[in-house]
Coordinates of C-alpha atoms and ligand atoms in Angstrom, one line a residue:
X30 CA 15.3 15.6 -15.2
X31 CA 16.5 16.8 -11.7
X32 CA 19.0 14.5 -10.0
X33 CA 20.0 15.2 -6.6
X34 CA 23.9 15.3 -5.7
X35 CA 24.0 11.8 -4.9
X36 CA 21.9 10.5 -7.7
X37 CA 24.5 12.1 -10.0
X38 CA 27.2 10.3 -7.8
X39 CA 25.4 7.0 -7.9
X40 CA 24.9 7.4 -11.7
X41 CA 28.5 8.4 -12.4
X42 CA 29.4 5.3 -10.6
X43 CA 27.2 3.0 -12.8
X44 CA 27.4 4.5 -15.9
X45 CA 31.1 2.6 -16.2
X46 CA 29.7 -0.8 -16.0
X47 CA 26.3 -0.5 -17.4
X48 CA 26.5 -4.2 -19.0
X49 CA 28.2 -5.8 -15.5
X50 CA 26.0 -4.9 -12.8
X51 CA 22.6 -6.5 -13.3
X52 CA 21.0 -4.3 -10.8
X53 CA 21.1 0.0 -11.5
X54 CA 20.9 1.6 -8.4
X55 CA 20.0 5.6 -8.2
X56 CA 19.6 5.9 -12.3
X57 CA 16.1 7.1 -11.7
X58 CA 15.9 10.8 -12.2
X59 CA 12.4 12.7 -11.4
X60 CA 10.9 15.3 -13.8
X61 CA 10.9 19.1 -13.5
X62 CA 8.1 21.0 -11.9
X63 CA 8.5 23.4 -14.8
X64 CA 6.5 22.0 -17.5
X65 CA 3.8 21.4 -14.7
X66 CA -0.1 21.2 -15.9
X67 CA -1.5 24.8 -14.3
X68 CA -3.9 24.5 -12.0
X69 CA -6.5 26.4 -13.9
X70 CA -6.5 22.9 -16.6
X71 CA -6.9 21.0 -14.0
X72 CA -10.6 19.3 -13.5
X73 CA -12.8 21.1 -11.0
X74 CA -13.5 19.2 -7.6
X75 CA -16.7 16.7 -7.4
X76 CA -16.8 17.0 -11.2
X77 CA -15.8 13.6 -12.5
X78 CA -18.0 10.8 -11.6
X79 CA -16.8 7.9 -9.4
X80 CA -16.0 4.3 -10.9
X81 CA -15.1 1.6 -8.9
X82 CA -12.0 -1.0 -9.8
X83 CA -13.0 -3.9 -11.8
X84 CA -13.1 -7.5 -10.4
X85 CA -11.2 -10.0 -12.4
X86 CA -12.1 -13.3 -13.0
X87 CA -9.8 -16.0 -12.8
X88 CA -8.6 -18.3 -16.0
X89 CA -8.6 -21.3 -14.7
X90 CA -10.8 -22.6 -11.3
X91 CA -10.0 -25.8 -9.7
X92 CA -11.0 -27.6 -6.6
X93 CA -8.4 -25.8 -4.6
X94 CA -7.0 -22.8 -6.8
X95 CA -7.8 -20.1 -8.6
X96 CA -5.4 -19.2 -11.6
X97 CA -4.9 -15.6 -12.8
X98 CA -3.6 -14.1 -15.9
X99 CA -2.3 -10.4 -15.2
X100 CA 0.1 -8.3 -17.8
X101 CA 1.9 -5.8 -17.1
X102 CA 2.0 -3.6 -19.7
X103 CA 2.1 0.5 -20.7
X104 CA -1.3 1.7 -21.3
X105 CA -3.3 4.8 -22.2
X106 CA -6.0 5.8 -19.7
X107 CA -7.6 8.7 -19.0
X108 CA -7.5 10.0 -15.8
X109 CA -7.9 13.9 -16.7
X110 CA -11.2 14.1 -18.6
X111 CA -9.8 15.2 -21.8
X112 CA -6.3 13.6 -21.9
X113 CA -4.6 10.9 -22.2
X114 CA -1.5 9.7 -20.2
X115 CA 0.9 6.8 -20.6
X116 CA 0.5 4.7 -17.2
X117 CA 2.2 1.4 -16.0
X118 CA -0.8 -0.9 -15.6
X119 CA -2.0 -4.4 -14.6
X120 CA -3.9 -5.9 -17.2
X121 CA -4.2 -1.6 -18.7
X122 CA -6.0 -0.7 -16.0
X123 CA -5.7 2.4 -13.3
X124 CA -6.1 1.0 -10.6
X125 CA -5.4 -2.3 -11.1
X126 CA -8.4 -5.1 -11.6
X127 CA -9.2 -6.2 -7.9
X128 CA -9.4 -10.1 -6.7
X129 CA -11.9 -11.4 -4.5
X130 CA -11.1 -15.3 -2.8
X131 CA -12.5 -16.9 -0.2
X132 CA -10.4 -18.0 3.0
X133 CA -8.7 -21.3 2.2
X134 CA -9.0 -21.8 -1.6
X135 CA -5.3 -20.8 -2.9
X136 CA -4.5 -18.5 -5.8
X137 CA -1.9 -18.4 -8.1
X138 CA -1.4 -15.1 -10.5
X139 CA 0.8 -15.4 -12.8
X140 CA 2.0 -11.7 -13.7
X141 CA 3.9 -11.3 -16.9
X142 CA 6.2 -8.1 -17.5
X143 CA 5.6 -6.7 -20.8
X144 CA 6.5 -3.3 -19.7
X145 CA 8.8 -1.5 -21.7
X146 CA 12.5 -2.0 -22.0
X147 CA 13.3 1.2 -20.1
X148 CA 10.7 4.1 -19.0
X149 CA 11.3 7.1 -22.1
X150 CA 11.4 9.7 -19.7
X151 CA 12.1 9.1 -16.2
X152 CA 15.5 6.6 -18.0
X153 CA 15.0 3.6 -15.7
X154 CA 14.1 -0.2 -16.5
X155 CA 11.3 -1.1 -15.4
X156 CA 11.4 -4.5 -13.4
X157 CA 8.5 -5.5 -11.1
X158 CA 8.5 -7.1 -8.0
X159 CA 4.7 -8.0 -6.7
X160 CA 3.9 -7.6 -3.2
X161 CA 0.6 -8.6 -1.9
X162 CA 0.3 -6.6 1.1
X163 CA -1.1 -8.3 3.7
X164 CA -0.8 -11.7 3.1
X165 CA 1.5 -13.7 4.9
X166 CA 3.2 -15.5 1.8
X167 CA 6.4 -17.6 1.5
X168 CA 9.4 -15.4 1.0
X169 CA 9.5 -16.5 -2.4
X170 CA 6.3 -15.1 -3.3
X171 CA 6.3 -12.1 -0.9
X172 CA 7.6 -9.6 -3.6
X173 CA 11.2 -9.2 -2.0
X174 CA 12.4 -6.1 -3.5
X175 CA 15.6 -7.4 -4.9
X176 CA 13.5 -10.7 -6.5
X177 CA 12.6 -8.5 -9.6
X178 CA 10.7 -9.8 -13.1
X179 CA 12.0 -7.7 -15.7
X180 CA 10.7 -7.0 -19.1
X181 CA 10.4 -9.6 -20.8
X182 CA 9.7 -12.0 -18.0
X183 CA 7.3 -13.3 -15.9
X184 CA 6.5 -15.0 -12.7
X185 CA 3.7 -16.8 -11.0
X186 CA 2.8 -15.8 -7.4
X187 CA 0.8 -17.9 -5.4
X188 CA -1.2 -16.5 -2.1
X189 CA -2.1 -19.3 1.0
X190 CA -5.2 -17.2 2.2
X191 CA -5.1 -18.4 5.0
X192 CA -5.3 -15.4 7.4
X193 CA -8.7 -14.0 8.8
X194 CA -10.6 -11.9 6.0
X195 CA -9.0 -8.6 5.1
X196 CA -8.6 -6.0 2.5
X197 CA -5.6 -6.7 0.5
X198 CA -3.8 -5.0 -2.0
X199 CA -0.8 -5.9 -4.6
X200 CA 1.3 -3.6 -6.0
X201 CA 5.1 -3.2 -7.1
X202 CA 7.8 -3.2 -5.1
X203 CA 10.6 -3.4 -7.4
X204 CA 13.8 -2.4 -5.8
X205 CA 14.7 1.3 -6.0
X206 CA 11.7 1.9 -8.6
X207 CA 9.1 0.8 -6.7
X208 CA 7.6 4.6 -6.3
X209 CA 8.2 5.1 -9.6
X210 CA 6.3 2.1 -10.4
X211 CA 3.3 2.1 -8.5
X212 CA 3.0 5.8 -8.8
X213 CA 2.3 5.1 -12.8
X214 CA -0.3 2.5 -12.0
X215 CA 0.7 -0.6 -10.8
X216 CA -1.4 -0.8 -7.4
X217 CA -4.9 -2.9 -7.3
X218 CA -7.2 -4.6 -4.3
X219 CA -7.2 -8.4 -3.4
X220 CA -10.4 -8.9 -0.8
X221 CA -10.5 -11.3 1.5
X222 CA -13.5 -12.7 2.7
X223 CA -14.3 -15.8 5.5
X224 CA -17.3 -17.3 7.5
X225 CA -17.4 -15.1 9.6
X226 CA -17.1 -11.9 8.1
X227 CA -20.1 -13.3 5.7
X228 CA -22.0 -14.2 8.6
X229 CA -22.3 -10.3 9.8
X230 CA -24.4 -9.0 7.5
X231 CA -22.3 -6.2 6.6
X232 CA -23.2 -4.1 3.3
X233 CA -22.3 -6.1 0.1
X234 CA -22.0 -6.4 -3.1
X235 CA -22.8 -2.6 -4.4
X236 CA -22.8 -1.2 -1.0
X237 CA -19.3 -2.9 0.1
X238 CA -17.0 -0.1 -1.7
X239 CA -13.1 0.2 -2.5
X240 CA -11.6 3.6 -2.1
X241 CA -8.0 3.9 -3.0
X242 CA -7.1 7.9 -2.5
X243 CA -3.7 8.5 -4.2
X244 CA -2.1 11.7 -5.2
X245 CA -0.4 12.5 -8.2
X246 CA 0.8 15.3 -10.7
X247 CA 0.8 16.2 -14.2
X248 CA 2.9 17.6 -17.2
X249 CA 0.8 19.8 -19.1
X250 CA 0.3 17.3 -21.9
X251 CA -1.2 15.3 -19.6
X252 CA 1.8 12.9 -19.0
X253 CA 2.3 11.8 -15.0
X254 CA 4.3 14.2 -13.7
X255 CA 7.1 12.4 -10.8
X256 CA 8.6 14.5 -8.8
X257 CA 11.1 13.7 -5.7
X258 CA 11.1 16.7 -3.5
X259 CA 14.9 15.7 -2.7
X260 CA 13.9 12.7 -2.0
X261 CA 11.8 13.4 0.6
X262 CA 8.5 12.6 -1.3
X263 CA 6.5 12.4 -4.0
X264 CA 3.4 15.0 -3.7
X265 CA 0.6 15.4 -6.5
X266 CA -1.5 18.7 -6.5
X267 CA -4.4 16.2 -7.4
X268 CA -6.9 14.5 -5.4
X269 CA -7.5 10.4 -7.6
X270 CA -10.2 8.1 -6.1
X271 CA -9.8 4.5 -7.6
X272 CA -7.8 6.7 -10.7
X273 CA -10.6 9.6 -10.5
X274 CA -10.0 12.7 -10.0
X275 CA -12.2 14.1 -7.1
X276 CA -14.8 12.3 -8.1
X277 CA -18.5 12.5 -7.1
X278 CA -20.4 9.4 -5.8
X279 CA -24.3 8.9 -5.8
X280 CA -25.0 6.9 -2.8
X281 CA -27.9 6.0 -1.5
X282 CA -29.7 6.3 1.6
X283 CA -28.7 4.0 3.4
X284 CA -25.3 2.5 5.2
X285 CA -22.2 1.5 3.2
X286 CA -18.8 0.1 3.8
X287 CA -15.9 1.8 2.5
X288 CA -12.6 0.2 1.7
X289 CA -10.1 3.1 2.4
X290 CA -6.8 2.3 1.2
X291 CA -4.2 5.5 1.1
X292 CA -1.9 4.3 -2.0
X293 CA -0.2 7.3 -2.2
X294 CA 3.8 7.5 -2.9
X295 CA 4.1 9.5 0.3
X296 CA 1.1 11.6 0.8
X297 CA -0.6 10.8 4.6
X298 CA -4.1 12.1 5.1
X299 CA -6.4 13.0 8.2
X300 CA -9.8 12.6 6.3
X301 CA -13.2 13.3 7.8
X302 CA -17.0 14.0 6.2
X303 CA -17.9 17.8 5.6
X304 CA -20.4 17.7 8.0
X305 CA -18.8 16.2 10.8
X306 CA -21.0 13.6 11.1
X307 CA -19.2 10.2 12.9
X308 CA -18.7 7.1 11.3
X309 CA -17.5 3.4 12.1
X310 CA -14.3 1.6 11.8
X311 CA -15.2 -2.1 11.6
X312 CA -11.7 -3.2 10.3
X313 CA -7.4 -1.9 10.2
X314 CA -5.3 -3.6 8.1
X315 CA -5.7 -7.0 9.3
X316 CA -9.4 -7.7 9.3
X317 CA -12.1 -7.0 11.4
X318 CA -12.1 -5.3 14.6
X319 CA -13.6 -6.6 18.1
X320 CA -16.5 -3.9 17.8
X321 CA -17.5 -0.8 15.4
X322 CA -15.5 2.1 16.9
X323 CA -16.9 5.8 16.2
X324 CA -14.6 8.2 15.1
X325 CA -14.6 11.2 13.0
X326 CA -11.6 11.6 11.4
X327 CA -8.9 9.0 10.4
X328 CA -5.2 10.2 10.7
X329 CA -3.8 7.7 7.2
X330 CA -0.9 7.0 6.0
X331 CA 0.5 5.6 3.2
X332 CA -0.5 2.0 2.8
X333 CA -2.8 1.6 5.7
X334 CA -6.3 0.7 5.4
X335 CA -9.2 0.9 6.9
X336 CA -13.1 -0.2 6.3
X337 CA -15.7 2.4 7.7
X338 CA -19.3 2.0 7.7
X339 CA -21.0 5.5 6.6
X340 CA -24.7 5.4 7.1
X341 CA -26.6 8.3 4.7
X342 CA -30.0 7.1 5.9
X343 CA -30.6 10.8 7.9
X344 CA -30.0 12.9 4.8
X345 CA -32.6 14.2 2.5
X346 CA -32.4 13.5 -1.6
X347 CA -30.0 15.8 -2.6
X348 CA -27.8 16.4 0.3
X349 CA -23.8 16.8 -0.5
X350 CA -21.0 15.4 2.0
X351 CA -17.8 16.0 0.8
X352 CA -14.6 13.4 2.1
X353 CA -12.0 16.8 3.2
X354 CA -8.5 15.7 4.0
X355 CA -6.9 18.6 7.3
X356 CA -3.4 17.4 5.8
X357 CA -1.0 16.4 8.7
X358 CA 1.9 17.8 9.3
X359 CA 5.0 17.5 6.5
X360 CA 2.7 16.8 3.8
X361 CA 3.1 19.6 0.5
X362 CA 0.0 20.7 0.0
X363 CA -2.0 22.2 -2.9
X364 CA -5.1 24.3 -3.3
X365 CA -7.2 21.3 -3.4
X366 CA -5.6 18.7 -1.8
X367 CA -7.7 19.2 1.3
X368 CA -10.6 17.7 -0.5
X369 CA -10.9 14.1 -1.5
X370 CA -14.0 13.5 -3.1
X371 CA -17.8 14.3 -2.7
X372 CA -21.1 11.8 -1.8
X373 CA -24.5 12.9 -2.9
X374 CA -27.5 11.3 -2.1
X375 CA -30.0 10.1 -4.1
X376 CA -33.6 8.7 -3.8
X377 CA -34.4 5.1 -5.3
X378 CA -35.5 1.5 -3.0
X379 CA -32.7 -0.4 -2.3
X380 CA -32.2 -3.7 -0.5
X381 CA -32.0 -3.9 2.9
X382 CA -30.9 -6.8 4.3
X383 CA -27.1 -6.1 4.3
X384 CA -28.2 -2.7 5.7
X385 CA -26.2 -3.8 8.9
X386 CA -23.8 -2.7 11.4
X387 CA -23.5 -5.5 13.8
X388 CA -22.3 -4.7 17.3
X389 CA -19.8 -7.4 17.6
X390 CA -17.0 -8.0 14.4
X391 CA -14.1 -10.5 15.5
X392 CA -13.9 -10.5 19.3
X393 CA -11.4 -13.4 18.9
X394 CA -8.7 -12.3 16.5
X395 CA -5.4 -13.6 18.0
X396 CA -3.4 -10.8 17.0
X397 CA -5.6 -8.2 19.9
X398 CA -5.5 -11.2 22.1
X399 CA -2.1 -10.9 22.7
X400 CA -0.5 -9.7 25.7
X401 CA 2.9 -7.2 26.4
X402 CA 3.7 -10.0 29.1
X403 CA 3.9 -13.2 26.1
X404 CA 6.7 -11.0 24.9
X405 CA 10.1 -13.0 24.9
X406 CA 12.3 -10.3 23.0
X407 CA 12.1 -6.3 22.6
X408 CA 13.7 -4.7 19.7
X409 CA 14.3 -1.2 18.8
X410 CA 14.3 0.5 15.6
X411 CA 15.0 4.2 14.8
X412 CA 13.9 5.2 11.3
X413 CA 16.0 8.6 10.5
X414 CA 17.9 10.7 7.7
X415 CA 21.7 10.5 8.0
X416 CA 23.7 12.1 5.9
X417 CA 21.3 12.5 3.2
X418 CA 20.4 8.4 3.7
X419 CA 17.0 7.4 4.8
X420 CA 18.2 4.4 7.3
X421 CA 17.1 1.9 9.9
X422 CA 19.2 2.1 12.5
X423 CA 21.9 3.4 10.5
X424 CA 21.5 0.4 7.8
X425 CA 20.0 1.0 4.2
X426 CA 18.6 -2.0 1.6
X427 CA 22.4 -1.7 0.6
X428 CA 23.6 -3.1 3.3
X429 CA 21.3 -6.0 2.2
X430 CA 22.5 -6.2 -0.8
X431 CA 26.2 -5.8 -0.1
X432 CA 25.6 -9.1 2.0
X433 CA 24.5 -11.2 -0.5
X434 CA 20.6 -10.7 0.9
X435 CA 22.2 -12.5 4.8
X436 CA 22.2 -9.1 6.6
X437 CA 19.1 -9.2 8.8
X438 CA 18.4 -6.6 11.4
X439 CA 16.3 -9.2 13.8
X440 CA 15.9 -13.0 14.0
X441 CA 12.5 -13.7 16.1
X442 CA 12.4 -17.4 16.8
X443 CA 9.0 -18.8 15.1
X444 CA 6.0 -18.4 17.2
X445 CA 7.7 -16.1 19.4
X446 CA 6.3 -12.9 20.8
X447 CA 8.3 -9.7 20.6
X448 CA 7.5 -5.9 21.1
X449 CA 8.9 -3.6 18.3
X450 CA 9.8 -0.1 18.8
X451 CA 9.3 2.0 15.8
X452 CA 11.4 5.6 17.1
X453 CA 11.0 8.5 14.8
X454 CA 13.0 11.4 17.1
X455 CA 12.5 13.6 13.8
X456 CA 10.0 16.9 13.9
X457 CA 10.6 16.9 10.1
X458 CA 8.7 13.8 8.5
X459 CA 6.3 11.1 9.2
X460 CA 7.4 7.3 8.0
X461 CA 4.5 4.9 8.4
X462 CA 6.3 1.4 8.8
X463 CA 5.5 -1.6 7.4
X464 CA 6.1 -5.2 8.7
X465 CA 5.9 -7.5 6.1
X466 CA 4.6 -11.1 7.2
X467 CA 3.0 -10.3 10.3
X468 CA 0.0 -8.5 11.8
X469 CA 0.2 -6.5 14.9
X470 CA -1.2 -5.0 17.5
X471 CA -0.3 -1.2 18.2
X472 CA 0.5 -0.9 22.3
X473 CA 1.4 2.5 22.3
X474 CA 2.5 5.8 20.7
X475 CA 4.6 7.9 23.1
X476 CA 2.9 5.9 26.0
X477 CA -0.2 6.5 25.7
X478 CA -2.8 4.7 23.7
X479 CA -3.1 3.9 20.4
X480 CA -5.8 6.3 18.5
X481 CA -9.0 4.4 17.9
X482 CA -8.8 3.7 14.6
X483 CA -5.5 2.0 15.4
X484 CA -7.3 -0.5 17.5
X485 CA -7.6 -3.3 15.5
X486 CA -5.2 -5.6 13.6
X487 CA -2.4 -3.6 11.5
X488 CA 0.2 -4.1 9.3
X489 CA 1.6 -0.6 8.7
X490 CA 2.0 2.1 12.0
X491 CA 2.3 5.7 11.2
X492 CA 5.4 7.0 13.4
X493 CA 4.8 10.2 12.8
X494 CA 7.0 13.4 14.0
X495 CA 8.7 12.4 17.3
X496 CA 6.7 9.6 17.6
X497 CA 7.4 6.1 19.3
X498 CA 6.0 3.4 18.5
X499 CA 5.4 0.3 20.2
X500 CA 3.9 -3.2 18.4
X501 CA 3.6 -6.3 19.7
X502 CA 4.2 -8.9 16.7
X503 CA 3.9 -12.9 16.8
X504 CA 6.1 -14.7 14.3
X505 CA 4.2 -17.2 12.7
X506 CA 5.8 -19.0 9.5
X507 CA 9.9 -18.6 8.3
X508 CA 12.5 -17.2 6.4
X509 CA 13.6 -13.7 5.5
X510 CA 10.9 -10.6 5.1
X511 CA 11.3 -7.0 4.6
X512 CA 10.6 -4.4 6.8
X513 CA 10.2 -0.6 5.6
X514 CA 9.0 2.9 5.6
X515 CA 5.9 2.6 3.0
X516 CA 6.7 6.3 1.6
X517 CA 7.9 4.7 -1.4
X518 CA 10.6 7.2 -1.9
X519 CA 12.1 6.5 1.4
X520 CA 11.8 3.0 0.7
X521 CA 13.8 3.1 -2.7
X522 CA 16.1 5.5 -1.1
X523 CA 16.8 2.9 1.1
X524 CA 14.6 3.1 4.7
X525 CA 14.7 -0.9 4.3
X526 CA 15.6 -4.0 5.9
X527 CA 14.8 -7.6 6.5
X528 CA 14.3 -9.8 9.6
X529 CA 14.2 -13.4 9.3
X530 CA 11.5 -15.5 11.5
X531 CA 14.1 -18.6 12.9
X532 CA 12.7 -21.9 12.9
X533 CA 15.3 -24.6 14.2
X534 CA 13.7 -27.4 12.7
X535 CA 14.3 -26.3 9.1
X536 CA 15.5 -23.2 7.3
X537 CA 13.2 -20.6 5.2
X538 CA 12.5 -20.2 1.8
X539 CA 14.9 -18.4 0.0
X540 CA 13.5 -15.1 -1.4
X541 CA 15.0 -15.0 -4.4
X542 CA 14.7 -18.7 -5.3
X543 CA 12.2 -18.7 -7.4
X544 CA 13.0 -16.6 -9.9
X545 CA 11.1 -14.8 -12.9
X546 CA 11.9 -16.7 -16.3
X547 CA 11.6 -15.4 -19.6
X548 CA 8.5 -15.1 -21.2
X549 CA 8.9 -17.2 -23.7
X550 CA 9.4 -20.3 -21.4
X551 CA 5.5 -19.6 -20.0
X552 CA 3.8 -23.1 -20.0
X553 CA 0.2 -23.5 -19.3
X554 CA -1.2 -21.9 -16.5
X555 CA -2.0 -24.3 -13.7
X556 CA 0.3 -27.1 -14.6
Ligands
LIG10 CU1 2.9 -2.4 0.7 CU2 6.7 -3.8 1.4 O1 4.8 -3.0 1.0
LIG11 CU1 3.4 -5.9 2.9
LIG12 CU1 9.8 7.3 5.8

């Protein structure tokens, strides 16, 4: 276990009054490159064959709701062909099993901690916090950081669904352990679908895919390996697609819609196809765009997604297109992280009336209708290392805490209109922010326009190396959210904060007043 200077500090600190503080901070040690899986056990690129994330089905349906049962527990899974490692799972799956709702029908899911009492090698506990990333839930339900279920509790979320269709995700986001935590599993897709989305025609059902491209590392006996890079990152010398490592998918000829997600700990990615050939972005983080947009490479960071439409229709039976990442800048590469995973086409009828790439999406999404000149308030924010601290202007999530949770770093009236800077003034890492709540729409990076993958509804902006930022945010519904840098190792070592959207007529939620109970209190779901 390698512990940095101030982990050691931290840990010297705590170790005096282990039974009086409820929250550790800092206990969480990383593992040693030294007992590192060589590369020549490692699978072979495009060997493994792809699998897509399962879609669970709820345990209880009712007029308005849909009730879900998810656990989560330690499980064996086999991500190297040949061995088996211990991950932290939903329901024992890597990744997580996905949700699909419909706009407007609600969903409660209920997610039970049955992890273990404390992780046998890395020595921290385990406590969960679920986020669902890129819904605008109450605070209560928004997987605040600090709100944590731990072992031996549980907690029941429940998700409005109101916002335009999207591709979701949940995953942990328990404070200081939440790169531990969704590095060992604990990530999965929540799709979001709505009139009009359905009424475009866009590939579905096997055609309508979810990537999620992570990175991760292995102990030779096949364990996850977690390193922290002095806590600058976490970076795996393999390539997973939905858990797989470099996998190979058979597609068909025809056009498909990918899901990209980058759940990585840290690891950003500037993917393209082998070949060159363009594709389509028809949606960023918060749903669909106004039009496709034709790119060629997607520069991706951590937590961002975005849906492409590929079309193999031009290649022959046969024909191999491999997903390459050109790794940006401040990224620790390995002999293969510059590939991803591999398409080959095969022959066989498929149907075709979802064969579609409409050229209108969402002309009307009210996020890209909104204009610098609605703006009421500017904020800036610099995200930077100070003295070995990864801060938000200055502040860490201890700041927070030391408040009693009141610190906030903004108060936007509700419904207002602000532009957020996100600085970076640093040449030596990347932090792609995340706004929880909101969607917005990127103005500009260093004054000049966003890239066009960018154009759409986000929720995450990468400010990369001397980069600045600028968003433009309306604050619909109340209370107190978190704002951070989604490389999880930043965010645990502390890049965090919290804003609280101001409505005068009544106060917000409190996020931590609903708190996880024990499990043996669990009534009835959906009572
Ligand atoms: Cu995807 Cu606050 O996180
Ligand atoms: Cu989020
Ligand atoms: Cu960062």
């Amino acid at each position: 276990m390698k512990l940095s200077r101030r982990d050691l500090l931290k840990a010297g600190v705590f170790a005096g009054a282990a039974t009086a503080l409820p929250l550790q901070r800092f206990v969480s040690g990383a593992d040693s490159l030294a007992t590192r899986m060589p590369a020549s056990k490692l699978p072979r690129p495009f060997s493994s064959t792809f699998r897509r994330p399962s879609v669970i089905t709820p345990s209880i349906s009712t007029a308005t709701t849909d009730y879900y049962d998810i656990t989560m527990r330690a499980a064996q899974v086999e991500i190297l062909p040949g061995y088996q490692t211990v991950a932290y799972t939903y329901n024992g799956q890597v990744p997580g099993p996905t949700i699909r709702v419909d706009q407007g029908r609600q969903v409660v899911v209920r997610q039970a901690n049955q992890l273990p009492a404390m992780h046998d090698r890395l020595g921290y506990e385990p406590w969960t916090s679920v986020h669902l990333h890129g819904s605008a839930s109450l605070p209560q339900f928004d997987g605040y950081a600090s709100d944590i279920t731990r072992p031996g509790e549980f907690k029941d979320y429940q998700y409005p669904n109101a916002q335009p269709a999207r591709t979701l995700w949940y995953h942990d986001h328990g404070v200081h352990h939440t790169a531990q935590n969704a590095y060992q599993g604990l990530a999965a897709m929540y799709l979001m679908s709505d009139p009009l989305e359905r009424s475009l025609g866009l590939p579905s059902g096997e055609f309508d895919v979810p990537l999620m491209i992570s990175d991760a590392m292995f102990h030779s006996d096949g364990q996850f390996l977690f390193s922290l890079d002095d806590e600058s990152g976490m970076w795996g010398d393999v390539m997973l697609v939905n858990g797989v490592p470099w996998p190979t998918m058979d597609v068909k000829p025809r056009k498909y819609r990918f899901r990209v997600l980058n759940c990585s700990i840290s690891r950003s990615l500037n993917w393209r196809l082998s070949n060159g050939a363009p594709f389509h972005v028809i949606a960023t983080d918060g749903g669909l765009t106004a039009a496709p947009i034709q790119v060629t490479n997607i520069r991706h960071a951590g937590a961002e997604r975005y849906e492409v439409v590929i079309d193999f229709a031009k290649y022959k039976p046969g024909t191999l297109i491999q997903l390459l990442n050109n790794s940006p800048k401040n990224n620790r590469d390995d002999t293969n992280t510059n590939r991803i995973m591999q398409f080959r086409v095969v022959s066989g009828s498929f149907p075709t009336a979802d064969d579609n790439l409409p050229s209108v999406l969402n002309p009307n999404n009210p996020v890209m209708a909104l204009e610098e000149s609605q703006a009421v308030n500017r904020r800036r924010f610099r995200f930077e290392r100070k003295n070995s601290q990864w801060t938000i202007n200055g502040k860490t999530w201890k700041d927070v805490e030391d408040s009693g949770y009141r610190y906030t770093v903004a108060q936007p009236l509700k419904d207002s209109v602000e532009v957020w800077t996100l600085e970076n003034s640093s040449g030596g890492w990347f932090h792609p922010v995340h706004i929880h709540l909101v969607d917005f729409k990127i103005l500009d990076r260093n004054g000049r326009p966003p890239h066009p993958w960018e154009r759409g509804p986000k929720d995450v902006a990468y400010v990369g190396e001397n980069e600045t930022v600028r968003v433009l945010v309306r604050f619909e519904g109340r209370g107190k959210y978190m704002m951070h840098c989604h490389n999880l190792v930043h965010e645990d070592h502390d890049m965090m904060a919290q804003f609280e959207v101001v409505d005068p007529s009544m106060p917000g939620d409190d996020p931590m007043g609903t708190p996880a109970r024990p499990l043996d209190q669990m009534g009835p779901l959906g009572q």
